[in-house]
Amino acid sequence: MESDAMEKAYKKYYREVYLYALSLCRQEDMAEELVNEAFYKAFIASDIPEGSFKFWLFRVLKNQFIDFKRKESRLHPIGQFEAGFSEIRKEGPANKYITKERDERLYLHLVALEPEIYREVIFLFYYGDMGIKDIALTLSLSTGNTKTTLYRARKKLGRLLKEDPYEF
């Protein structure tokens, strides 16, 4: 990929890819590392499918996260890897994109959403501006399964927001 094209892609997709990485790992430093590695792989890759750079980038990032998780599970079999959403610092890089208190509280609920697939579909749909078909392709799910998962994720997030002591 050309240097100018790479710079444009970085500026265009950084925010979406970073927020997706943060939703997966819940650690800002690791999210930065995953994003940088994904863009590096894009820079050296020659076989990126035409017209699907964004989806390819999300898939590469997800695969890197899975590889890291596997490696960590071998090193820490008790499951010490999973960090709570309290790991996200209020003054960290994520704060550039989440400025209002209400948005921050919503984002913290999203990061805490379990299971992981719920977080992924919500982030890809709302923050990644992907449609159902694109999410299905990115996560290797059927369209029907993606719709069902998004519905369940929204319901669960709604329950979490209702339980929040602050108004939404």
PDB file of C-alpha atoms in Angstrom:
ATOM      1  CA  MET A   1       0.000   0.000   0.000  1.00  0.00           C
ATOM      2  CA  GLU A   2       1.332   3.474  -0.849  1.00  0.00           C
ATOM      3  CA  SER A   3       2.463   5.776   1.936  1.00  0.00           C
ATOM      4  CA  ASP A   4      -0.107   8.507   1.122  1.00  0.00           C
ATOM      5  CA  ALA A   5      -2.929   5.995   0.849  1.00  0.00           C
ATOM      6  CA  MET A   6      -1.885   4.435   4.137  1.00  0.00           C
ATOM      7  CA  GLU A   7      -1.869   7.814   5.864  1.00  0.00           C
ATOM      8  CA  LYS A   8      -5.364   8.590   4.552  1.00  0.00           C
ATOM      9  CA  ALA A   9      -6.642   5.173   5.654  1.00  0.00           C
ATOM     10  CA  TYR A  10      -5.086   5.661   9.086  1.00  0.00           C
ATOM     11  CA  LYS A  11      -6.789   9.029   9.536  1.00  0.00           C
ATOM     12  CA  LYS A  12     -10.084   7.709   8.206  1.00  0.00           C
ATOM     13  CA  TYR A  13     -10.333   4.456  10.190  1.00  0.00           C
ATOM     14  CA  TYR A  14      -8.208   4.993  13.307  1.00  0.00           C
ATOM     15  CA  ARG A  15     -11.067   6.055  15.591  1.00  0.00           C
ATOM     16  CA  GLU A  16     -13.345   3.150  14.652  1.00  0.00           C
ATOM     17  CA  VAL A  17     -10.581   0.559  14.824  1.00  0.00           C
ATOM     18  CA  TYR A  18      -9.277   1.923  18.138  1.00  0.00           C
ATOM     19  CA  LEU A  19     -12.719   1.842  19.772  1.00  0.00           C
ATOM     20  CA  TYR A  20     -13.262  -1.697  18.502  1.00  0.00           C
ATOM     21  CA  ALA A  21      -9.873  -2.784  19.878  1.00  0.00           C
ATOM     22  CA  LEU A  22     -10.694  -1.140  23.196  1.00  0.00           C
ATOM     23  CA  SER A  23     -14.006  -2.984  23.328  1.00  0.00           C
ATOM     24  CA  LEU A  24     -12.175  -6.272  22.887  1.00  0.00           C
ATOM     25  CA  CYS A  25      -9.266  -5.890  25.280  1.00  0.00           C
ATOM     26  CA  ARG A  26     -10.504  -3.191  27.684  1.00  0.00           C
ATOM     27  CA  GLN A  27      -6.972  -1.842  28.079  1.00  0.00           C
ATOM     28  CA  GLU A  28      -5.926   1.358  26.357  1.00  0.00           C
ATOM     29  CA  ASP A  29      -2.257   0.467  25.933  1.00  0.00           C
ATOM     30  CA  MET A  30      -3.102  -2.889  24.423  1.00  0.00           C
ATOM     31  CA  ALA A  31      -5.744  -1.337  22.162  1.00  0.00           C
ATOM     32  CA  GLU A  32      -3.145   1.119  20.822  1.00  0.00           C
ATOM     33  CA  GLU A  33      -0.742  -1.759  20.209  1.00  0.00           C
ATOM     34  CA  LEU A  34      -3.365  -3.849  18.403  1.00  0.00           C
ATOM     35  CA  VAL A  35      -4.352  -0.924  16.175  1.00  0.00           C
ATOM     36  CA  ASN A  36      -0.762  -0.067  15.307  1.00  0.00           C
ATOM     37  CA  GLU A  37      -0.006  -3.697  14.471  1.00  0.00           C
ATOM     38  CA  ALA A  38      -3.124  -3.978  12.291  1.00  0.00           C
ATOM     39  CA  PHE A  39      -2.177  -0.862  10.327  1.00  0.00           C
ATOM     40  CA  TYR A  40       1.402  -2.101  10.026  1.00  0.00           C
ATOM     41  CA  LYS A  41       0.129  -5.370   8.542  1.00  0.00           C
ATOM     42  CA  ALA A  42      -2.014  -3.356   6.131  1.00  0.00           C
ATOM     43  CA  PHE A  43       1.014  -1.327   5.113  1.00  0.00           C
ATOM     44  CA  ILE A  44       3.062  -4.410   4.216  1.00  0.00           C
ATOM     45  CA  ALA A  45       0.185  -6.486   2.804  1.00  0.00           C
ATOM     46  CA  SER A  46      -0.291  -6.811  -0.913  1.00  0.00           C
ATOM     47  CA  ASP A  47      -3.374  -9.037  -0.939  1.00  0.00           C
ATOM     48  CA  ILE A  48      -6.031  -6.808   0.616  1.00  0.00           C
ATOM     49  CA  PRO A  49      -9.315  -7.416  -1.226  1.00  0.00           C
ATOM     50  CA  GLU A  50     -10.399  -4.431  -3.318  1.00  0.00           C
ATOM     51  CA  GLY A  51     -13.086  -2.311  -1.662  1.00  0.00           C
ATOM     52  CA  SER A  52     -13.020  -4.101   1.686  1.00  0.00           C
ATOM     53  CA  PHE A  53     -10.044  -2.530   3.454  1.00  0.00           C
ATOM     54  CA  LYS A  54     -12.078  -1.533   6.505  1.00  0.00           C
ATOM     55  CA  PHE A  55     -13.470  -5.040   7.031  1.00  0.00           C
ATOM     56  CA  TRP A  56     -10.068  -6.598   6.411  1.00  0.00           C
ATOM     57  CA  LEU A  57      -8.566  -4.278   9.033  1.00  0.00           C
ATOM     58  CA  PHE A  58     -11.220  -5.208  11.632  1.00  0.00           C
ATOM     59  CA  ARG A  59     -10.671  -8.906  10.915  1.00  0.00           C
ATOM     60  CA  VAL A  60      -6.878  -8.596  11.246  1.00  0.00           C
ATOM     61  CA  LEU A  61      -7.286  -6.766  14.549  1.00  0.00           C
ATOM     62  CA  LYS A  62      -9.693  -9.407  15.867  1.00  0.00           C
ATOM     63  CA  ASN A  63      -7.306 -12.210  14.858  1.00  0.00           C
ATOM     64  CA  GLN A  64      -4.416 -10.465  16.602  1.00  0.00           C
ATOM     65  CA  PHE A  65      -6.525 -10.146  19.740  1.00  0.00           C
ATOM     66  CA  ILE A  66      -7.434 -13.848  19.608  1.00  0.00           C
ATOM     67  CA  ASP A  67      -3.775 -14.785  19.181  1.00  0.00           C
ATOM     68  CA  PHE A  68      -2.817 -12.609  22.130  1.00  0.00           C
ATOM     69  CA  LYS A  69      -5.571 -14.118  24.255  1.00  0.00           C
ATOM     70  CA  ARG A  70      -4.411 -17.652  23.420  1.00  0.00           C
ATOM     71  CA  LYS A  71      -0.856 -16.745  24.308  1.00  0.00           C
ATOM     72  CA  GLU A  72      -1.971 -15.171  27.587  1.00  0.00           C
ATOM     73  CA  SER A  73      -4.118 -18.162  28.508  1.00  0.00           C
ATOM     74  CA  ARG A  74      -1.049 -20.390  28.197  1.00  0.00           C
ATOM     75  CA  LEU A  75       0.945 -18.021  30.402  1.00  0.00           C
ATOM     76  CA  HIS A  76      -1.871 -17.302  32.888  1.00  0.00           C
ATOM     77  CA  PRO A  77      -4.249 -20.274  32.863  1.00  0.00           C
ATOM     78  CA  ILE A  78      -6.347 -18.936  35.744  1.00  0.00           C
ATOM     79  CA  GLY A  79      -7.744 -16.186  33.500  1.00  0.00           C
ATOM     80  CA  GLN A  80      -5.847 -13.219  34.880  1.00  0.00           C
ATOM     81  CA  PHE A  81      -5.958 -11.569  31.454  1.00  0.00           C
ATOM     82  CA  GLU A  82      -9.479 -10.197  31.608  1.00  0.00           C
ATOM     83  CA  ALA A  83      -9.441  -6.673  32.954  1.00  0.00           C
ATOM     84  CA  GLY A  84     -12.509  -4.869  34.187  1.00  0.00           C
ATOM     85  CA  PHE A  85     -13.792  -1.733  32.572  1.00  0.00           C
ATOM     86  CA  SER A  86     -12.232   0.222  35.438  1.00  0.00           C
ATOM     87  CA  GLU A  87      -8.929  -0.156  33.539  1.00  0.00           C
ATOM     88  CA  ILE A  88     -10.003   2.577  31.135  1.00  0.00           C
ATOM     89  CA  ARG A  89      -8.537   5.814  32.420  1.00  0.00           C
ATOM     90  CA  LYS A  90     -10.639   8.942  32.358  1.00  0.00           C
ATOM     91  CA  GLU A  91      -7.670  10.993  31.149  1.00  0.00           C
ATOM     92  CA  GLY A  92      -6.413   8.423  28.606  1.00  0.00           C
ATOM     93  CA  PRO A  93      -6.583   8.435  24.813  1.00  0.00           C
ATOM     94  CA  ALA A  94     -10.151   7.133  24.761  1.00  0.00           C
ATOM     95  CA  ASN A  95     -11.241  10.353  26.432  1.00  0.00           C
ATOM     96  CA  LYS A  96     -10.530  12.227  23.171  1.00  0.00           C
ATOM     97  CA  TYR A  97     -13.554  10.483  21.685  1.00  0.00           C
ATOM     98  CA  ILE A  98     -15.781  10.196  24.712  1.00  0.00           C
ATOM     99  CA  THR A  99     -16.078  13.642  26.188  1.00  0.00           C
ATOM    100  CA  LYS A 100     -19.476  14.012  27.745  1.00  0.00           C
ATOM    101  CA  GLU A 101     -20.264  12.314  31.040  1.00  0.00           C
ATOM    102  CA  ARG A 102     -23.367  10.628  29.670  1.00  0.00           C
ATOM    103  CA  ASP A 103     -21.473   9.258  26.672  1.00  0.00           C
ATOM    104  CA  GLU A 104     -18.703   8.082  28.952  1.00  0.00           C
ATOM    105  CA  ARG A 105     -21.129   6.225  31.212  1.00  0.00           C
ATOM    106  CA  LEU A 106     -22.774   4.620  28.184  1.00  0.00           C
ATOM    107  CA  TYR A 107     -19.366   3.638  26.847  1.00  0.00           C
ATOM    108  CA  LEU A 108     -18.347   2.105  30.189  1.00  0.00           C
ATOM    109  CA  HIS A 109     -21.535   0.032  30.161  1.00  0.00           C
ATOM    110  CA  LEU A 110     -20.737  -1.076  26.618  1.00  0.00           C
ATOM    111  CA  VAL A 111     -17.231  -2.125  27.589  1.00  0.00           C
ATOM    112  CA  ALA A 112     -18.628  -4.130  30.510  1.00  0.00           C
ATOM    113  CA  LEU A 113     -21.224  -5.873  28.320  1.00  0.00           C
ATOM    114  CA  GLU A 114     -20.893  -9.656  28.373  1.00  0.00           C
ATOM    115  CA  PRO A 115     -20.523 -11.948  26.509  1.00  0.00           C
ATOM    116  CA  GLU A 116     -17.822 -10.540  24.263  1.00  0.00           C
ATOM    117  CA  ILE A 117     -19.838 -11.055  21.073  1.00  0.00           C
ATOM    118  CA  TYR A 118     -22.441  -8.573  22.384  1.00  0.00           C
ATOM    119  CA  ARG A 119     -19.772  -5.881  22.720  1.00  0.00           C
ATOM    120  CA  GLU A 120     -18.461  -6.626  19.253  1.00  0.00           C
ATOM    121  CA  VAL A 121     -21.764  -6.361  17.400  1.00  0.00           C
ATOM    122  CA  ILE A 122     -22.753  -3.172  19.257  1.00  0.00           C
ATOM    123  CA  PHE A 123     -19.395  -1.527  18.554  1.00  0.00           C
ATOM    124  CA  LEU A 124     -19.292  -2.555  14.931  1.00  0.00           C
ATOM    125  CA  PHE A 125     -22.896  -1.463  14.341  1.00  0.00           C
ATOM    126  CA  TYR A 126     -22.802   1.902  16.120  1.00  0.00           C
ATOM    127  CA  TYR A 127     -19.153   2.935  16.301  1.00  0.00           C
ATOM    128  CA  GLY A 128     -17.917   1.120  13.210  1.00  0.00           C
ATOM    129  CA  ASP A 129     -20.900   2.176  11.092  1.00  0.00           C
ATOM    130  CA  MET A 130     -21.264  -1.340   9.704  1.00  0.00           C
ATOM    131  CA  GLY A 131     -24.464  -2.920   8.507  1.00  0.00           C
ATOM    132  CA  ILE A 132     -25.714  -6.367   9.530  1.00  0.00           C
ATOM    133  CA  LYS A 133     -24.219  -8.051   6.459  1.00  0.00           C
ATOM    134  CA  ASP A 134     -20.829  -6.427   6.997  1.00  0.00           C
ATOM    135  CA  ILE A 135     -20.780  -7.408  10.665  1.00  0.00           C
ATOM    136  CA  ALA A 136     -21.707 -10.960   9.722  1.00  0.00           C
ATOM    137  CA  LEU A 137     -18.800 -11.076   7.266  1.00  0.00           C
ATOM    138  CA  THR A 138     -16.358  -9.537   9.735  1.00  0.00           C
ATOM    139  CA  LEU A 139     -17.283 -11.917  12.567  1.00  0.00           C
ATOM    140  CA  SER A 140     -17.891 -14.975  10.352  1.00  0.00           C
ATOM    141  CA  LEU A 141     -21.525 -15.283  11.445  1.00  0.00           C
ATOM    142  CA  SER A 142     -24.737 -15.761   9.521  1.00  0.00           C
ATOM    143  CA  THR A 143     -26.902 -12.705   8.917  1.00  0.00           C
ATOM    144  CA  GLY A 144     -29.683 -14.170  11.070  1.00  0.00           C
ATOM    145  CA  ASN A 145     -27.304 -14.921  13.917  1.00  0.00           C
ATOM    146  CA  THR A 146     -25.913 -11.396  13.705  1.00  0.00           C
ATOM    147  CA  LYS A 147     -29.407  -9.857  13.884  1.00  0.00           C
ATOM    148  CA  THR A 148     -30.305 -12.022  16.880  1.00  0.00           C
ATOM    149  CA  THR A 149     -27.058 -11.216  18.654  1.00  0.00           C
ATOM    150  CA  LEU A 150     -27.501  -7.483  18.059  1.00  0.00           C
ATOM    151  CA  TYR A 151     -31.079  -7.662  19.374  1.00  0.00           C
ATOM    152  CA  ARG A 152     -29.981  -9.515  22.525  1.00  0.00           C
ATOM    153  CA  ALA A 153     -27.057  -7.153  23.042  1.00  0.00           C
ATOM    154  CA  ARG A 154     -29.355  -4.125  22.821  1.00  0.00           C
ATOM    155  CA  LYS A 155     -31.802  -5.685  25.301  1.00  0.00           C
ATOM    156  CA  LYS A 156     -29.036  -6.489  27.770  1.00  0.00           C
ATOM    157  CA  LEU A 157     -27.510  -3.027  27.405  1.00  0.00           C
ATOM    158  CA  GLY A 158     -30.953  -1.515  27.979  1.00  0.00           C
ATOM    159  CA  ARG A 159     -31.299  -3.469  31.231  1.00  0.00           C
ATOM    160  CA  LEU A 160     -27.850  -2.309  32.358  1.00  0.00           C
ATOM    161  CA  LEU A 161     -28.717   1.301  31.613  1.00  0.00           C
ATOM    162  CA  LYS A 162     -32.007   1.040  33.534  1.00  0.00           C
ATOM    163  CA  GLU A 163     -30.092  -0.285  36.552  1.00  0.00           C
ATOM    164  CA  ASP A 164     -27.616   2.600  36.385  1.00  0.00           C
ATOM    165  CA  PRO A 165     -28.227   5.006  39.277  1.00  0.00           C
ATOM    166  CA  TYR A 166     -27.656   7.953  36.943  1.00  0.00           C
ATOM    167  CA  GLU A 167     -30.320   8.993  34.457  1.00  0.00           C
ATOM    168  CA  PHE A 168     -30.090   7.994  30.823  1.00  0.00           C
TER     169      PHE A 168
END
